[in-house]
Coordinates of C-alpha atoms and ligand atoms in Angstrom, one line a residue:
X1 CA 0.0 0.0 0.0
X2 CA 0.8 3.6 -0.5
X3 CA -0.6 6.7 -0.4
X4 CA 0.5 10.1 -0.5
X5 CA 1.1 13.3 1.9
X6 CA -1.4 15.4 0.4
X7 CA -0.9 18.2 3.3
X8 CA 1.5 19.6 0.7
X9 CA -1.1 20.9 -2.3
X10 CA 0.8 20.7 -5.5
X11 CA 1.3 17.7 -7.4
X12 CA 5.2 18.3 -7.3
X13 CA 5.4 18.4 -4.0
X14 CA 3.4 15.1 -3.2
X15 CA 5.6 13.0 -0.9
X16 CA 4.7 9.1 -0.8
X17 CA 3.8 8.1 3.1
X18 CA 5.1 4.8 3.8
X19 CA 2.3 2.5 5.7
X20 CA 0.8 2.1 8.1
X21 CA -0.5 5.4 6.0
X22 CA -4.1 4.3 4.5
X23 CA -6.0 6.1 2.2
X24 CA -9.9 5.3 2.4
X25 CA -12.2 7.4 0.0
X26 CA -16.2 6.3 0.1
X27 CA -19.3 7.7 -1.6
X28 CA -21.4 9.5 0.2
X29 CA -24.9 11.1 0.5
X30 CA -26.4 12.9 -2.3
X31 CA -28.1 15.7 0.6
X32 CA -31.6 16.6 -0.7
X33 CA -33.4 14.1 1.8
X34 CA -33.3 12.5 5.6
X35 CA -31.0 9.3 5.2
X36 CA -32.6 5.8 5.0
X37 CA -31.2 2.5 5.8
X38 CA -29.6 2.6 2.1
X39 CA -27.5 4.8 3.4
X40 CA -27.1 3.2 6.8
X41 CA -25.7 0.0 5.7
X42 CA -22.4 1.8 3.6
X43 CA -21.9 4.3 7.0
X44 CA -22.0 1.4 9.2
X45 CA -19.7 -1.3 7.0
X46 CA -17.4 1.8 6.6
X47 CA -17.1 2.4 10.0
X48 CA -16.6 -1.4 10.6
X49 CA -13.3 -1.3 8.5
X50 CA -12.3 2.1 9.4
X51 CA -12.4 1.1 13.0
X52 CA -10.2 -2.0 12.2
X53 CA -7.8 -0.6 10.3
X54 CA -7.1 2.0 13.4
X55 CA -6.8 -1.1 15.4
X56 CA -4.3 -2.9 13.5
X57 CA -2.1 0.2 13.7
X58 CA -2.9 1.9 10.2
X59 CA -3.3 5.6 10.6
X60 CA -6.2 5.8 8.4
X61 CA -7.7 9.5 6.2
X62 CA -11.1 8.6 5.6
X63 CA -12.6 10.8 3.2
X64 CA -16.5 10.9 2.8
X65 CA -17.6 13.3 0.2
X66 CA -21.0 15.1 0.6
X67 CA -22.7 15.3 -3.0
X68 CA -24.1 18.9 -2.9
X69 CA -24.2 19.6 -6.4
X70 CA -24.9 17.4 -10.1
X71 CA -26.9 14.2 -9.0
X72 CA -29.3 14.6 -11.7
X73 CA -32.5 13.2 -11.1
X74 CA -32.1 10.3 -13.3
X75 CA -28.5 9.5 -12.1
X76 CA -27.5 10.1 -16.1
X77 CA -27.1 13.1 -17.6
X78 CA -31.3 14.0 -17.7
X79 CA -33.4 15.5 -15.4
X80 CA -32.8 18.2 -12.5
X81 CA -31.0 18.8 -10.0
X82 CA -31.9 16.3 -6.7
X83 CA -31.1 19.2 -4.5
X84 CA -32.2 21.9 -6.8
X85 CA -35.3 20.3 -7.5
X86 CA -35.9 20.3 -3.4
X87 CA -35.3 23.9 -3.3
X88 CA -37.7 24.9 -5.7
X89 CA -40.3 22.8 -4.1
X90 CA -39.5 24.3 -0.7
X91 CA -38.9 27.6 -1.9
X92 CA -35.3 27.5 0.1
X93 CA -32.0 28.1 -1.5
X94 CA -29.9 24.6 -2.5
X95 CA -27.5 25.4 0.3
X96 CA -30.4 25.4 3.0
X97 CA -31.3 22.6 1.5
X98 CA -27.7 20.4 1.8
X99 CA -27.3 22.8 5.4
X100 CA -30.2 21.0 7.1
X101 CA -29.6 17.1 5.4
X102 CA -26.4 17.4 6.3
X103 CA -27.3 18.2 9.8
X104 CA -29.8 15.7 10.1
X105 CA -27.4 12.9 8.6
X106 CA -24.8 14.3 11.2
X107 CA -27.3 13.4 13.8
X108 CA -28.0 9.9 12.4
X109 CA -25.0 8.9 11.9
X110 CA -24.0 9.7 15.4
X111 CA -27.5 8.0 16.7
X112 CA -25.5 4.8 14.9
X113 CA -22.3 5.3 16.4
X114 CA -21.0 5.9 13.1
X115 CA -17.3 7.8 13.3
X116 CA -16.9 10.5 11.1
X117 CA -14.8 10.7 8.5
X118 CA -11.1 12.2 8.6
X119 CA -12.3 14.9 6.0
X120 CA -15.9 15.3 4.7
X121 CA -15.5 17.3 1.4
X122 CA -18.5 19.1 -0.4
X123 CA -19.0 18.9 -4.1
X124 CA -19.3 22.0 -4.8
X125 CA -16.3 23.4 -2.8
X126 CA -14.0 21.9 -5.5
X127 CA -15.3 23.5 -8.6
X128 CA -12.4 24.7 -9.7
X129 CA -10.0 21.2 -9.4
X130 CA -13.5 19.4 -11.0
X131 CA -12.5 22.1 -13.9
X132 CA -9.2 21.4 -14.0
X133 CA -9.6 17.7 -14.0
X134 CA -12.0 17.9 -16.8
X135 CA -9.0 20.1 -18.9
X136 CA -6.8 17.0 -18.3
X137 CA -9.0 14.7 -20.0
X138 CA -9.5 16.8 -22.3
X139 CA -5.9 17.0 -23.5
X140 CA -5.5 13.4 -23.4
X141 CA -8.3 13.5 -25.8
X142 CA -11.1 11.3 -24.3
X143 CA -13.2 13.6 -24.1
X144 CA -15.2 16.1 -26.4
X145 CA -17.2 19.8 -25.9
X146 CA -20.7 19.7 -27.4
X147 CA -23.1 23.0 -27.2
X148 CA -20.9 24.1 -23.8
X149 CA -21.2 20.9 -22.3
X150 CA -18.2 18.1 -22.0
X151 CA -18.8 14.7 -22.4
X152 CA -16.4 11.6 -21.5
X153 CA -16.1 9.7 -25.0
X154 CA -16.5 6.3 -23.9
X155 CA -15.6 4.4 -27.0
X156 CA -12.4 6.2 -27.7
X157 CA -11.4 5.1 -24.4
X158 CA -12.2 2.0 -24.4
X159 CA -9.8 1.7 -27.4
X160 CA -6.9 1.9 -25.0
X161 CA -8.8 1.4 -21.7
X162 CA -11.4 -1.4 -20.6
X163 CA -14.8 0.2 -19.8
X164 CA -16.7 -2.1 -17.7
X165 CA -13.8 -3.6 -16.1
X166 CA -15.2 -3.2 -12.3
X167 CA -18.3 -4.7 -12.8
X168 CA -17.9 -7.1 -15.7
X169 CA -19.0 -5.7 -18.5
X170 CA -18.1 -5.1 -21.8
X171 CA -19.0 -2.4 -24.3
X172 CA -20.5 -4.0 -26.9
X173 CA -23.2 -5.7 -24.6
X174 CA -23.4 -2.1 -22.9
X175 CA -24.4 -0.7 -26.4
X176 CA -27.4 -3.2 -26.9
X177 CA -28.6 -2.7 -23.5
X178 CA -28.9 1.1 -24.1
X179 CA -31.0 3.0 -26.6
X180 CA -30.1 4.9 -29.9
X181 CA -29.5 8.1 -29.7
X182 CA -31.9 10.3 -31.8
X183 CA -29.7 12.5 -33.5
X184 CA -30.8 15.5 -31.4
X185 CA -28.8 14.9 -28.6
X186 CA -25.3 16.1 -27.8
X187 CA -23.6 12.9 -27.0
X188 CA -22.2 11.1 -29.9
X189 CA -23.2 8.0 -28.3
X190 CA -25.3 6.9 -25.2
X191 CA -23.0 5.7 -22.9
X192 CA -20.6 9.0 -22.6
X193 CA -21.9 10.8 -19.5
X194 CA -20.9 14.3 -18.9
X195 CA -18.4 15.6 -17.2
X196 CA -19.2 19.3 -17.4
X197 CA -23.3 20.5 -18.1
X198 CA -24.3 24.0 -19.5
X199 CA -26.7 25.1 -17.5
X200 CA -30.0 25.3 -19.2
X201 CA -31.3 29.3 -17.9
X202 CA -34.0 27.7 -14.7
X203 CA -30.8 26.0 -13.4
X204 CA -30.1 27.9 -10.9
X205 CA -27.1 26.4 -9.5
X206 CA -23.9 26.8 -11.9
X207 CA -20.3 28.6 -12.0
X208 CA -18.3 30.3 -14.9
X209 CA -16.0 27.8 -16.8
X210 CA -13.9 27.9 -20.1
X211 CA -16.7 25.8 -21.9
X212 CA -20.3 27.1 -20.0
X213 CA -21.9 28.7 -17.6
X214 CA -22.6 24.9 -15.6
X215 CA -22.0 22.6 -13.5
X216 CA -19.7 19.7 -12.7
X217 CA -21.5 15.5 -13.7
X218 CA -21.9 13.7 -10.0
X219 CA -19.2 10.9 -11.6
X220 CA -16.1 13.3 -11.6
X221 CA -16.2 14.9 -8.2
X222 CA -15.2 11.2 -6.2
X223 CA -12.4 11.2 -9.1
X224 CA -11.5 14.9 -8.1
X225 CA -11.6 14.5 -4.6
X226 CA -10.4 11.1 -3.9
X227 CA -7.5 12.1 -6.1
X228 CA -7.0 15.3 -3.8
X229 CA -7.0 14.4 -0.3
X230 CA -5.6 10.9 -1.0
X231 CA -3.1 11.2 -3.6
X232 CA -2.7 9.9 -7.5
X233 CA -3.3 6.5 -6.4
X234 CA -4.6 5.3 -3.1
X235 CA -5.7 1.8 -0.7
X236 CA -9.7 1.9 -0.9
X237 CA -12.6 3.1 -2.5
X238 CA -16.0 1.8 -1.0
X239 CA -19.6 2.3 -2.2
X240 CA -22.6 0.7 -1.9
X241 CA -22.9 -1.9 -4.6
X242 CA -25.3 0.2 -7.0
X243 CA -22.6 2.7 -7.0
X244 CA -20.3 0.0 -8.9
X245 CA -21.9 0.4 -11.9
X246 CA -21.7 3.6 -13.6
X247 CA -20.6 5.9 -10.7
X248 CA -17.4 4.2 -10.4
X249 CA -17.0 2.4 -13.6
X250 CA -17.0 5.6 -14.7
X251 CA -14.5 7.0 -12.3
X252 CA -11.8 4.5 -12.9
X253 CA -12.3 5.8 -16.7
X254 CA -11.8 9.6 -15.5
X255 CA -9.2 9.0 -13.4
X256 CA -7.2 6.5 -16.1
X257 CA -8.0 9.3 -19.0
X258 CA -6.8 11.8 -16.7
X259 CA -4.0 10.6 -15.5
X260 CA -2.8 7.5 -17.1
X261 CA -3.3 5.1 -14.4
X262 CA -5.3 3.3 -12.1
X263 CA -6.0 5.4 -8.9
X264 CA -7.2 2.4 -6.3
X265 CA -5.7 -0.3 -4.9
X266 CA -8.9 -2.4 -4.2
X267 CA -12.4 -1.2 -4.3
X268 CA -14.7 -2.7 -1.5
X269 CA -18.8 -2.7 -2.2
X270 CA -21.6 -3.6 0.3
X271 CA -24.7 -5.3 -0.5
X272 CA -28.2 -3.7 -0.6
X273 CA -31.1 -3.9 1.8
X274 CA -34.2 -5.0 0.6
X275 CA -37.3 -4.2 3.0
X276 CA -39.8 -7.0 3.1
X277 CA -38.2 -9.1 0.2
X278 CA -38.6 -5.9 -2.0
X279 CA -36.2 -3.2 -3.1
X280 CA -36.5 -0.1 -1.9
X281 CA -37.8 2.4 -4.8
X282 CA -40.6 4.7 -4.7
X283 CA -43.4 2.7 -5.7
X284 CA -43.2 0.9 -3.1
X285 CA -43.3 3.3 -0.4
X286 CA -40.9 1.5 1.7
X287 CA -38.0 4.6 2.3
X288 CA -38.4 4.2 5.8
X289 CA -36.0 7.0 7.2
X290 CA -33.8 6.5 9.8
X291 CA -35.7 8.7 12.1
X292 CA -39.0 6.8 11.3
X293 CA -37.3 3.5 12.8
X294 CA -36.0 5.3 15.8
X295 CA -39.6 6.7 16.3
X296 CA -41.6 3.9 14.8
X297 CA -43.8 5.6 12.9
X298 CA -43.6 4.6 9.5
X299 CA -46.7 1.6 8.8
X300 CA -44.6 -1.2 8.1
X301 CA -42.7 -0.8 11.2
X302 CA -44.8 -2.4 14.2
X303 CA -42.9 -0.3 17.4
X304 CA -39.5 2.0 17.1
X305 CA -36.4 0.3 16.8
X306 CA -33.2 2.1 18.8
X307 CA -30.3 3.0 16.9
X308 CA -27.8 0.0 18.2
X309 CA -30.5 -2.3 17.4
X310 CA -30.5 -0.9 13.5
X311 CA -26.7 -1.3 14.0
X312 CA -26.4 -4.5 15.4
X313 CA -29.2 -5.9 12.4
X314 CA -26.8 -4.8 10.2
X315 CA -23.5 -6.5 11.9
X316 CA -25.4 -9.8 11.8
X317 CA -25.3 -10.0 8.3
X318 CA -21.8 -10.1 6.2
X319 CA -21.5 -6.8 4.2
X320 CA -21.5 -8.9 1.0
X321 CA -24.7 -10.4 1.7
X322 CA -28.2 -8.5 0.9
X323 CA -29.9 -8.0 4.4
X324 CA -34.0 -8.3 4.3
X325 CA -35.9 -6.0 6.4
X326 CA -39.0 -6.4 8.4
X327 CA -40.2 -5.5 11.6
X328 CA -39.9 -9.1 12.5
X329 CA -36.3 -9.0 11.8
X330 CA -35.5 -6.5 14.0
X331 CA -37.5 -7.4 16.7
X332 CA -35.4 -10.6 16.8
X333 CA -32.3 -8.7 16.6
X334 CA -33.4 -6.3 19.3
X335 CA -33.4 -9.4 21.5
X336 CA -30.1 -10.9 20.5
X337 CA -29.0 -7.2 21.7
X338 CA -30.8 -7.6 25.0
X339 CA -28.8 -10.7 25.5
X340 CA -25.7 -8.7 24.9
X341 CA -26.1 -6.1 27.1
X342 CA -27.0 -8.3 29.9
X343 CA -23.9 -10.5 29.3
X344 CA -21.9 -7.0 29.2
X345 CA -23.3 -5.7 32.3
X346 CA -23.3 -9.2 34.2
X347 CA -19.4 -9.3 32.8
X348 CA -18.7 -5.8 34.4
X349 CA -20.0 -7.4 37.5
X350 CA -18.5 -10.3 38.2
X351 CA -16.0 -11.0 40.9
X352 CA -12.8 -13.2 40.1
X353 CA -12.1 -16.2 41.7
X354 CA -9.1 -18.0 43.0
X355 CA -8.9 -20.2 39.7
X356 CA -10.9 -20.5 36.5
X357 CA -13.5 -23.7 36.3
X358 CA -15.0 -22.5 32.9
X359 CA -13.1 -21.9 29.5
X360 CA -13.5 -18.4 28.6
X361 CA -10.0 -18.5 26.4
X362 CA -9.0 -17.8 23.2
X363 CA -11.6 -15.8 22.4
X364 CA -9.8 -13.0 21.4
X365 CA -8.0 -15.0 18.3
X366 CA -11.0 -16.4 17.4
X367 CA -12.6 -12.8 17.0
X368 CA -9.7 -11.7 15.3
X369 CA -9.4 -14.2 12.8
X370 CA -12.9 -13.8 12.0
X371 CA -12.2 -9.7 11.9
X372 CA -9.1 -10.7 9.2
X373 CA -11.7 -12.9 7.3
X374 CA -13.1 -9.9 5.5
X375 CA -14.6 -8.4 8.3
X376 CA -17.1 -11.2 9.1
X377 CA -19.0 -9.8 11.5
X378 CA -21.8 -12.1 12.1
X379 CA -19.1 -14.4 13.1
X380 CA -17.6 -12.2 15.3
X381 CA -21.1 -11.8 17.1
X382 CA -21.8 -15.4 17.0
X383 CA -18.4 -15.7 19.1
X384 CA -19.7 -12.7 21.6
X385 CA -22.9 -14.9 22.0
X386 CA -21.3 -18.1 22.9
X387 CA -19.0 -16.4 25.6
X388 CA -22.3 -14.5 26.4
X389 CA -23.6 -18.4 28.3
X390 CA -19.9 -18.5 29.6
X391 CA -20.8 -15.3 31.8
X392 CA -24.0 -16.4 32.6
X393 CA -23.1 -19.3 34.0
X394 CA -20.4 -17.2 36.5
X395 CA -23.1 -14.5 37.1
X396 CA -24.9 -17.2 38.6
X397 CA -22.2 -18.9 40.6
X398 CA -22.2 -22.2 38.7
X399 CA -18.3 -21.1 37.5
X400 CA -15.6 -19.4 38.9
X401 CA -13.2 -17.4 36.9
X402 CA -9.4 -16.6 37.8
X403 CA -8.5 -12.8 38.0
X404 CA -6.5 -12.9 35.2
X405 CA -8.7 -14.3 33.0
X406 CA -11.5 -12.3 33.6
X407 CA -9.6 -9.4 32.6
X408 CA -8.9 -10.6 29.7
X409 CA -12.5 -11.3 29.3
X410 CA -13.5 -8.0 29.9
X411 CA -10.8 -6.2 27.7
X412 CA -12.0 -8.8 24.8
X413 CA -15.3 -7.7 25.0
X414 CA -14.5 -4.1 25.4
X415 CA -12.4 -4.1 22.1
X416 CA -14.7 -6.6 19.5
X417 CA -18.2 -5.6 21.1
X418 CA -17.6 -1.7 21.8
X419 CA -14.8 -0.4 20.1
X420 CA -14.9 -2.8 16.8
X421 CA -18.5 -3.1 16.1
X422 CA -19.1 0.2 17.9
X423 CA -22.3 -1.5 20.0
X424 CA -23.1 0.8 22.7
X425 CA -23.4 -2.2 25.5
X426 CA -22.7 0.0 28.6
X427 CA -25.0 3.1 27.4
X428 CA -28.3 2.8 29.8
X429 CA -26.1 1.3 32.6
X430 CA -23.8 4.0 32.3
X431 CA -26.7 6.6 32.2
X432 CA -28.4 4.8 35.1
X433 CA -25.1 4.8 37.0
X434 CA -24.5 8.9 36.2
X435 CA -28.0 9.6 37.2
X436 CA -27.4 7.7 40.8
X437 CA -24.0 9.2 41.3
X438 CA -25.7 12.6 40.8
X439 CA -28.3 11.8 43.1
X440 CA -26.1 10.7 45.9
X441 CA -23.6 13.8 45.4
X442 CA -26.3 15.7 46.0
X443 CA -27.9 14.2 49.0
X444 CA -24.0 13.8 50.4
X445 CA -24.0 17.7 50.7
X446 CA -27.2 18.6 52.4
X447 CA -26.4 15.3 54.9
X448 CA -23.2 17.7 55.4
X449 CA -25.7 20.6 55.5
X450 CA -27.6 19.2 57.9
X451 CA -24.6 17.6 60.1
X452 CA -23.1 21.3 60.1
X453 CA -26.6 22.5 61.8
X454 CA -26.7 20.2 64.4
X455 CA -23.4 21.8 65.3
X456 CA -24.7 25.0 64.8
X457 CA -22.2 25.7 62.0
X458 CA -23.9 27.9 60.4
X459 CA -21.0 29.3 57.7
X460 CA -21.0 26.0 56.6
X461 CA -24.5 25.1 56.5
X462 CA -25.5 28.4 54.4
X463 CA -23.0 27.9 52.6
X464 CA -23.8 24.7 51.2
X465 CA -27.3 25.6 50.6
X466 CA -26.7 28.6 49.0
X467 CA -23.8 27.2 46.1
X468 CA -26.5 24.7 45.4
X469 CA -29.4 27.4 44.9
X470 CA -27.3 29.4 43.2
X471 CA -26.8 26.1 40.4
X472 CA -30.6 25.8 40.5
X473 CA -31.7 23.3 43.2
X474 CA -34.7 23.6 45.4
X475 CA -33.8 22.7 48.8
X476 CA -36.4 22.1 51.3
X477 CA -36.1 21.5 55.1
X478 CA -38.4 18.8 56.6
X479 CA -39.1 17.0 59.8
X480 CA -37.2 14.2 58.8
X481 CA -34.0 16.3 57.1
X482 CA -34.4 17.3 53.8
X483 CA -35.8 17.5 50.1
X484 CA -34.7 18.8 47.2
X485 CA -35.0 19.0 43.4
X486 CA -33.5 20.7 40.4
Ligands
ZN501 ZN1 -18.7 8.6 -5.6

């Protein structure tokens, strides 16, 4: 693997970073609408590997791009804007529109314990190296201007180059699959996309460039970007798997036109999510949004679902395998969490022994192994569950475990569970246990309070009652000692 120091901006002054430097670049929202589980399941594999790559000692720059600008409608080179198209209908302007997605996806994403990227770049802030990129393609002549626009000639490149080579296609199968062309449009043939659109005078988001007035096509900014923040060639690209073909079929072309090469090292794809054995799609009405689970009120959900249980649903199945959902499903995989947590929290309180009677070893290789194997998390879990009845069995005093080894325990659990698949296992006992500690600070003080009075210590007394007045409690004196609330 390598990747480059792109703190240094100019090509020339690109220095190669030596691992355990990765470079991670994966697609991400198109910001005109509240996220879904389609966009769950890439945030949540993404993290998965992102997380194990920091624990294997890479130091990882994970770039997410936010798609703020030239997702047309019908994902080729027709239709309107996505975001555009929102703004007109909610009379806002397109930035208002990506401002408040962008927050609300923040929000999910954090809901799912979903880390955040190491840079989160926006379409449209990089206008001008889209622009540039284009001018490179360009003059290696695989591309053409038609009526201000500039479109990626697909068959000239495909001369030198293998379109189709990511998903397993081949042009001339591509050409009967797509219609004619009827002579009125600008492409000289279907499958060149563009990579730069005159804006037609009711767009109403579009910059100056040497061809148009326009706008940058949705394929070229990953190219742009990736190509930016990670260097001329980098480790990982990851998508969802309807990304694969065009979006990054067409990539790899832009990037090899541009410069001559192949820019990634391996490209990694999750499966879809299909909601009741169907795809998701309009016509179905089955776009249940991430807030509807977590509030349940979308029709086919039967209750709300919490965000680690959407999580955890998602971990059961390997990323390469389609996941079907239904209210069902996740009520099943809300009580394989249950079990879990209860492990977790009867883990946190057992007591050791003077020597182990139960086997509780070797479950950290095991979950590594299964970590190495492609990130196999369902495996990984089915591990968890079978140490899970180990620790039930000590929580009820059938076992006894030695001090060593339940340290081990705990740190194994602590590192797969929590930190790897990021299942928050401690969160309600955690709150519960805040909340108490609060609750006795509190009623430690006025028992000081009240032990000061009886000694007629009254500096101290008024003292105490008046620092916690002052941060908002109501204190109360009663026959019995005291009462308070905030
Ligand atoms: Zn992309």
């Amino acid at each position: 693997m390598q990747i480059y120091n792109t703190l240094t901006r100019t090509k020339e002054e690109f220095k190669p970073i030596q691992p355990p430097h990765v470079g991670m670049y994966v697609c991400g929202p198109t910001v005109y609408g509240d996220a879904h589980l389609g966009h769950a399941r890439p945030a949540i594999t993404f993290d998965l590997l992102y997380r194990y790559l920091m624990h294997l000692g890479y130091k990882v720059r994970y770039v997410r791009n936010i798609t703020d600008v030239g997702h047309l409608e019908h994902d080729a080179d027709e239709g309107e804007d996505k975001i555009q198209k929102k703004a007109r209908l909610e009379q806002l302007e397109p930035m208002e529109v990506v401002q408040y997605y962008l927050n609300r996806y923040h929000h999910d994403m954090e809901q799912l314990n979903v880390l955040p990227p190491s840079i989160e770049p926006h379409a449209s802030g990089h206008i001008i190296e889209q622009i540039e990129f284009i001018k490179k393609i360009l003059d290696a002549g695989f591309a053409y201007i038609s009526e201000g626009s500039v479109y990626f000639d697909v068959r000239k490149y495909n001369e030198k180059y293998h379109y189709g080579k990511l998903s397993g296609r081949n042009i001339d199968e591509l050409y009967e699959t797509t219609r004619e062309l009827d002579g009125q449009s600008e492409k000289h043939c279907s499958l060149d996309f563009a990579l730069w659109k005159k804006a037609s005078p009711e767009h109403i988001m579009h910059w100056p460039s040497p061809w148009s007035e326009g706008f940058p096509g949705w394929h070229l900014e990953c190219s742009t970007m990736g190509t930016k923040y990670l260097g001329e060639t980098f480790d990982i690209h990851g998508g969802g798997m309807d990304l694969m073909f065009p979006h990054h079929e067409c990539e790899i072309a832009q990037s090899c036109a541009a410069l001559g090469h192949d820019t990634v090292h391996y490209w990694m794809h999750n499966n879809m999510i299909t909601i009741e054995g169907k795809k998701m799609g309009k016509s179905y009405n089955n776009f249940i949004t991430l807030e509807q689970f977590f509030t349940g009120t979308h029709p086919l959900l039967t209750k709300p679902f919490s965000p680690m249980t959407i999580r955890f649903f998602i971990l059961m199945a390997h990323y390469r395998s389609t996941v079907d959902f239904s209210s069902e499903a996740l009520e099943a995989a809300e009580k394989g969490l249950a079990r879990l947590k209860e492990a977790y929290s009867h883990l946190m309180k057992l007591k050791a022994g003077t020597a182990s009677t139960i086997q509780t070893q070797g479950l950290r290789d095991k979950c590594e192994e299964a970590m190495a194997d492609d990130l196999n998390s369902p495996i990984v879990l089915a591990h968890l569950f079978e140490s899970a009845k180990a620790i039930n069995t000590l929580f009820d005093g059938k076992a006894q475990i030695s001090e060593a080894d339940l340290k081990e325990l705990r740190e194994v659990w602590q590192l797969f569970a929590i930190d790897l698949l990021g299942l928050r296992l401690q969160e309600e006992g955690e709150q519960g246990g805040q909340e108490q500690a609060y609750h006795g600070a509190v009623d430690m003080l006025l028992e000081m309070r009240l032990n000061a009075k009886r000694q007629k210590d009254w500096a101290t007394s008024d003292m105490i009652r008046n620092r916690l007045t002052e941060l908002g409690f109501n204190i109360k004196d009663t026959k019995d000692g005291f009462e308070w609330s905030l």
